[in-house]
Amino acid sequence: MELSMKAAGAWEAGFAPVTLPEHVRTAYRIGRQAGRLMEELAVLVRAMAVRGAEPFDYAKYLAGLGRENRYGSVDAFVRGYFFDRRNPEALRAAALGLAQGVLAMKDALGASAIAQVRQAATAFDRAAMNQAPGLSLQKVCDCLKAFLGAAAAHLAPEERDAMQSGLAVERLRVALGTGAQKPVIWQHLQRLLVLADGAVLPLDLAALYRLQVQGQLLAKNGRLIAPRAELRAAVEHVFRV
């Protein structure tokens, strides 16, 4: 895979200290936080809804994403991983981080995008008080999807590209960590490689190469070249932010 001139500059940045404008860095983090929330909530709400008589295997879920298992039961997992603001790995903590990033970029994002994040926060709080939080958590996802659309319409090109890069990282990271089928992984990987090719962000050379080789093999014969945890690590580090 050949790099564009734009990506070649980001490639060369892999050999130099990384200096990014703070607004571009914040846009990338916004993309990652929104992406993590949307992707994990979609997987978790679906899994919890169809688990039936079998307890949800939260330990397997956490291991797949490389997260520590601090929970002793499904109920403790739901309380702690979904809603505990003090838990830095919790989804609610990620939503708070998203809100802080949006506040820092409020002038660039526009009123509509900010309103969607506020609605998502309200829906999250309602879910925490509900014995059956699925509908409220789906509302969170819907609001975040609307937020991303509104934000993309207002952000400057480099900010929009950074946000979409963060979003692509999380989509692929969660797909790898939660056992998604290879066609889904290939779809998300293609998107990530396209964004890396036009990158406004500095790239990790080794991580990018591994993902490019993986993309070629998936396209050719549907193979994964390494354990999913190793590929997930490459995805998390492909952008040096």
PDB file of N, CA and C in Angstrom, residues 18 20-37 93-102 104-105 109 144 147-148 155 158-170 201 236 239-241:
ATOM      1  N   VAL A  18       6.486  14.468  18.619  1.00  0.00           N
ATOM      2  CA  VAL A  18       5.161  14.797  18.105  1.00  0.00           C
ATOM      3  C   VAL A  18       4.666  16.085  18.730  1.00  0.00           C
ATOM      4  N   LEU A  20       1.326  18.467  18.248  1.00  0.00           N
ATOM      5  CA  LEU A  20       0.026  18.644  17.608  1.00  0.00           C
ATOM      6  C   LEU A  20      -0.686  19.840  18.221  1.00  0.00           C
ATOM      7  N   PRO A  21      -1.399  20.608  17.409  1.00  0.00           N
ATOM      8  CA  PRO A  21      -2.264  21.636  18.002  1.00  0.00           C
ATOM      9  C   PRO A  21      -3.252  20.988  18.972  1.00  0.00           C
ATOM     10  N   GLU A  22      -3.502  21.649  20.062  1.00  0.00           N
ATOM     11  CA  GLU A  22      -4.358  21.052  21.087  1.00  0.00           C
ATOM     12  C   GLU A  22      -5.763  20.786  20.573  1.00  0.00           C
ATOM     13  N   HIS A  23      -6.278  21.624  19.679  1.00  0.00           N
ATOM     14  CA  HIS A  23      -7.631  21.411  19.183  1.00  0.00           C
ATOM     15  C   HIS A  23      -7.711  20.151  18.311  1.00  0.00           C
ATOM     16  N   VAL A  24      -6.624  19.817  17.611  1.00  0.00           N
ATOM     17  CA  VAL A  24      -6.607  18.589  16.811  1.00  0.00           C
ATOM     18  C   VAL A  24      -6.523  17.371  17.739  1.00  0.00           C
ATOM     19  N   ARG A  25      -5.686  17.456  18.744  1.00  0.00           N
ATOM     20  CA  ARG A  25      -5.579  16.375  19.733  1.00  0.00           C
ATOM     21  C   ARG A  25      -6.926  16.137  20.424  1.00  0.00           C
ATOM     22  N   THR A  26      -7.608  17.232  20.792  1.00  0.00           N
ATOM     23  CA  THR A  26      -8.900  17.109  21.459  1.00  0.00           C
ATOM     24  C   THR A  26      -9.938  16.492  20.532  1.00  0.00           C
ATOM     25  N   ALA A  27      -9.915  16.869  19.264  1.00  0.00           N
ATOM     26  CA  ALA A  27     -10.863  16.299  18.300  1.00  0.00           C
ATOM     27  C   ALA A  27     -10.652  14.789  18.168  1.00  0.00           C
ATOM     28  N   TYR A  28      -9.400  14.350  18.160  1.00  0.00           N
ATOM     29  CA  TYR A  28      -9.107  12.917  18.097  1.00  0.00           C
ATOM     30  C   TYR A  28      -9.667  12.207  19.332  1.00  0.00           C
ATOM     31  N   ARG A  29      -9.456  12.789  20.496  1.00  0.00           N
ATOM     32  CA  ARG A  29      -9.956  12.168  21.722  1.00  0.00           C
ATOM     33  C   ARG A  29     -11.471  12.142  21.753  1.00  0.00           C
ATOM     34  N   ILE A  30     -12.108  13.173  21.248  1.00  0.00           N
ATOM     35  CA  ILE A  30     -13.566  13.180  21.154  1.00  0.00           C
ATOM     36  C   ILE A  30     -14.037  12.012  20.287  1.00  0.00           C
ATOM     37  N   GLY A  31     -13.360  11.810  19.158  1.00  0.00           N
ATOM     38  CA  GLY A  31     -13.724  10.695  18.294  1.00  0.00           C
ATOM     39  C   GLY A  31     -13.568   9.354  18.983  1.00  0.00           C
ATOM     40  N   ARG A  32     -12.480   9.202  19.732  1.00  0.00           N
ATOM     41  CA  ARG A  32     -12.269   7.941  20.428  1.00  0.00           C
ATOM     42  C   ARG A  32     -13.306   7.722  21.523  1.00  0.00           C
ATOM     43  N   GLN A  33     -13.597   8.739  22.296  1.00  0.00           N
ATOM     44  CA  GLN A  33     -14.565   8.580  23.385  1.00  0.00           C
ATOM     45  C   GLN A  33     -15.966   8.300  22.850  1.00  0.00           C
ATOM     46  N   ALA A  34     -16.379   9.049  21.836  1.00  0.00           N
ATOM     47  CA  ALA A  34     -17.693   8.808  21.246  1.00  0.00           C
ATOM     48  C   ALA A  34     -17.749   7.428  20.607  1.00  0.00           C
ATOM     49  N   GLY A  35     -16.686   7.049  19.916  1.00  0.00           N
ATOM     50  CA  GLY A  35     -16.654   5.737  19.285  1.00  0.00           C
ATOM     51  C   GLY A  35     -16.696   4.610  20.289  1.00  0.00           C
ATOM     52  N   ARG A  36     -15.934   4.746  21.364  1.00  0.00           N
ATOM     53  CA  ARG A  36     -15.950   3.705  22.386  1.00  0.00           C
ATOM     54  C   ARG A  36     -17.346   3.539  22.969  1.00  0.00           C
ATOM     55  N   LEU A  37     -17.981   4.655  23.295  1.00  0.00           N
ATOM     56  CA  LEU A  37     -19.311   4.587  23.876  1.00  0.00           C
ATOM     57  C   LEU A  37     -20.309   3.928  22.929  1.00  0.00           C
ATOM     58  N   ALA A  93     -17.606   7.325  32.779  1.00  0.00           N
ATOM     59  CA  ALA A  93     -16.423   8.178  32.862  1.00  0.00           C
ATOM     60  C   ALA A  93     -15.995   8.626  31.466  1.00  0.00           C
ATOM     61  N   ALA A  94     -16.105   7.732  30.478  1.00  0.00           N
ATOM     62  CA  ALA A  94     -15.794   8.110  29.101  1.00  0.00           C
ATOM     63  C   ALA A  94     -16.753   9.183  28.604  1.00  0.00           C
ATOM     64  N   ALA A  95     -18.016   9.078  29.003  1.00  0.00           N
ATOM     65  CA  ALA A  95     -18.992  10.095  28.600  1.00  0.00           C
ATOM     66  C   ALA A  95     -18.663  11.441  29.224  1.00  0.00           C
ATOM     67  N   LEU A  96     -18.184  11.418  30.453  1.00  0.00           N
ATOM     68  CA  LEU A  96     -17.772  12.668  31.091  1.00  0.00           C
ATOM     69  C   LEU A  96     -16.558  13.269  30.378  1.00  0.00           C
ATOM     70  N   GLY A  97     -15.609  12.409  30.000  1.00  0.00           N
ATOM     71  CA  GLY A  97     -14.461  12.886  29.250  1.00  0.00           C
ATOM     72  C   GLY A  97     -14.858  13.472  27.912  1.00  0.00           C
ATOM     73  N   LEU A  98     -15.829  12.853  27.268  1.00  0.00           N
ATOM     74  CA  LEU A  98     -16.347  13.384  26.010  1.00  0.00           C
ATOM     75  C   LEU A  98     -16.949  14.765  26.221  1.00  0.00           C
ATOM     76  N   ALA A  99     -17.752  14.906  27.263  1.00  0.00           N
ATOM     77  CA  ALA A  99     -18.379  16.199  27.541  1.00  0.00           C
ATOM     78  C   ALA A  99     -17.332  17.287  27.793  1.00  0.00           C
ATOM     79  N   GLN A 100     -16.255  16.936  28.479  1.00  0.00           N
ATOM     80  CA  GLN A 100     -15.195  17.912  28.735  1.00  0.00           C
ATOM     81  C   GLN A 100     -14.506  18.327  27.436  1.00  0.00           C
ATOM     82  N   GLY A 101     -14.260  17.359  26.563  1.00  0.00           N
ATOM     83  CA  GLY A 101     -13.656  17.689  25.281  1.00  0.00           C
ATOM     84  C   GLY A 101     -14.551  18.556  24.433  1.00  0.00           C
ATOM     85  N   VAL A 102     -15.840  18.243  24.441  1.00  0.00           N
ATOM     86  CA  VAL A 102     -16.801  19.039  23.673  1.00  0.00           C
ATOM     87  C   VAL A 102     -16.856  20.459  24.217  1.00  0.00           C
ATOM     88  N   ALA A 104     -14.460  22.052  25.626  1.00  0.00           N
ATOM     89  CA  ALA A 104     -13.231  22.739  25.226  1.00  0.00           C
ATOM     90  C   ALA A 104     -13.280  23.200  23.777  1.00  0.00           C
ATOM     91  N   MET A 105     -14.114  22.529  22.965  1.00  0.00           N
ATOM     92  CA  MET A 105     -14.202  22.887  21.545  1.00  0.00           C
ATOM     93  C   MET A 105     -15.585  23.427  21.174  1.00  0.00           C
ATOM     94  N   LEU A 109     -17.644  23.389  17.464  1.00  0.00           N
ATOM     95  CA  LEU A 109     -18.581  22.296  17.238  1.00  0.00           C
ATOM     96  C   LEU A 109     -19.988  22.754  16.856  1.00  0.00           C
ATOM     97  N   LEU A 144     -25.288  10.201  20.295  1.00  0.00           N
ATOM     98  CA  LEU A 144     -23.886  10.295  19.892  1.00  0.00           C
ATOM     99  C   LEU A 144     -23.739  10.217  18.378  1.00  0.00           C
ATOM    100  N   PHE A 147     -24.623  13.548  17.236  1.00  0.00           N
ATOM    101  CA  PHE A 147     -23.538  14.457  17.580  1.00  0.00           C
ATOM    102  C   PHE A 147     -22.419  14.404  16.546  1.00  0.00           C
ATOM    103  N   LEU A 148     -22.007  13.191  16.167  1.00  0.00           N
ATOM    104  CA  LEU A 148     -20.913  13.054  15.206  1.00  0.00           C
ATOM    105  C   LEU A 148     -21.262  13.682  13.869  1.00  0.00           C
ATOM    106  N   LEU A 155     -16.771  21.252  12.049  1.00  0.00           N
ATOM    107  CA  LEU A 155     -15.341  21.274  12.335  1.00  0.00           C
ATOM    108  C   LEU A 155     -14.525  21.630  11.096  1.00  0.00           C
ATOM    109  N   GLU A 158      -9.030  19.516   9.336  1.00  0.00           N
ATOM    110  CA  GLU A 158      -8.060  18.746  10.126  1.00  0.00           C
ATOM    111  C   GLU A 158      -8.677  18.255  11.431  1.00  0.00           C
ATOM    112  N   GLU A 159      -9.586  19.022  11.998  1.00  0.00           N
ATOM    113  CA  GLU A 159     -10.278  18.584  13.214  1.00  0.00           C
ATOM    114  C   GLU A 159     -11.231  17.440  12.893  1.00  0.00           C
ATOM    115  N   ARG A 160     -11.942  17.569  11.785  1.00  0.00           N
ATOM    116  CA  ARG A 160     -12.869  16.504  11.388  1.00  0.00           C
ATOM    117  C   ARG A 160     -12.117  15.211  11.094  1.00  0.00           C
ATOM    118  N   ASP A 161     -10.992  15.303  10.394  1.00  0.00           N
ATOM    119  CA  ASP A 161     -10.209  14.103  10.098  1.00  0.00           C
ATOM    120  C   ASP A 161      -9.681  13.458  11.379  1.00  0.00           C
ATOM    121  N   ALA A 162      -9.241  14.281  12.318  1.00  0.00           N
ATOM    122  CA  ALA A 162      -8.748  13.748  13.590  1.00  0.00           C
ATOM    123  C   ALA A 162      -9.868  13.049  14.356  1.00  0.00           C
ATOM    124  N   MET A 163     -11.050  13.652  14.400  1.00  0.00           N
ATOM    125  CA  MET A 163     -12.185  13.040  15.083  1.00  0.00           C
ATOM    126  C   MET A 163     -12.567  11.718  14.432  1.00  0.00           C
ATOM    127  N   GLN A 164     -12.618  11.693  13.113  1.00  0.00           N
ATOM    128  CA  GLN A 164     -12.990  10.467  12.409  1.00  0.00           C
ATOM    129  C   GLN A 164     -11.920   9.390  12.573  1.00  0.00           C
ATOM    130  N   SER A 165     -10.660   9.799  12.697  1.00  0.00           N
ATOM    131  CA  SER A 165      -9.592   8.828  12.956  1.00  0.00           C
ATOM    132  C   SER A 165      -9.773   8.187  14.325  1.00  0.00           C
ATOM    133  N   GLY A 166     -10.092   8.991  15.331  1.00  0.00           N
ATOM    134  CA  GLY A 166     -10.353   8.436  16.657  1.00  0.00           C
ATOM    135  C   GLY A 166     -11.538   7.503  16.657  1.00  0.00           C
ATOM    136  N   LEU A 167     -12.584   7.869  15.926  1.00  0.00           N
ATOM    137  CA  LEU A 167     -13.769   7.023  15.812  1.00  0.00           C
ATOM    138  C   LEU A 167     -13.416   5.692  15.160  1.00  0.00           C
ATOM    139  N   ALA A 168     -12.618   5.731  14.095  1.00  0.00           N
ATOM    140  CA  ALA A 168     -12.237   4.506  13.388  1.00  0.00           C
ATOM    141  C   ALA A 168     -11.396   3.593  14.270  1.00  0.00           C
ATOM    142  N   VAL A 169     -10.505   4.176  15.070  1.00  0.00           N
ATOM    143  CA  VAL A 169      -9.703   3.383  15.998  1.00  0.00           C
ATOM    144  C   VAL A 169     -10.604   2.601  16.946  1.00  0.00           C
ATOM    145  N   GLU A 170     -11.590   3.268  17.517  1.00  0.00           N
ATOM    146  CA  GLU A 170     -12.447   2.591  18.492  1.00  0.00           C
ATOM    147  C   GLU A 170     -13.339   1.540  17.849  1.00  0.00           C
ATOM    148  N   LEU A 201      -2.560  13.261  11.455  1.00  0.00           N
ATOM    149  CA  LEU A 201      -1.943  12.857  12.715  1.00  0.00           C
ATOM    150  C   LEU A 201      -0.656  12.083  12.437  1.00  0.00           C
ATOM    151  N   GLU A 236      -4.595   0.622  18.567  1.00  0.00           N
ATOM    152  CA  GLU A 236      -4.586   1.660  19.595  1.00  0.00           C
ATOM    153  C   GLU A 236      -3.418   2.617  19.458  1.00  0.00           C
ATOM    154  N   PHE A 239      -2.005   5.888  15.582  1.00  0.00           N
ATOM    155  CA  PHE A 239      -1.879   7.340  15.587  1.00  0.00           C
ATOM    156  C   PHE A 239      -1.139   7.751  16.848  1.00  0.00           C
ATOM    157  N   ARG A 240      -0.099   8.533  16.709  1.00  0.00           N
ATOM    158  CA  ARG A 240       0.730   8.914  17.855  1.00  0.00           C
ATOM    159  C   ARG A 240       0.165  10.183  18.483  1.00  0.00           C
ATOM    160  N   VAL A 241      -0.905  10.006  19.219  1.00  0.00           N
ATOM    161  CA  VAL A 241      -1.594  11.144  19.851  1.00  0.00           C
ATOM    162  C   VAL A 241      -1.577  10.927  21.356  1.00  0.00           C
TER     163      VAL A 241
END
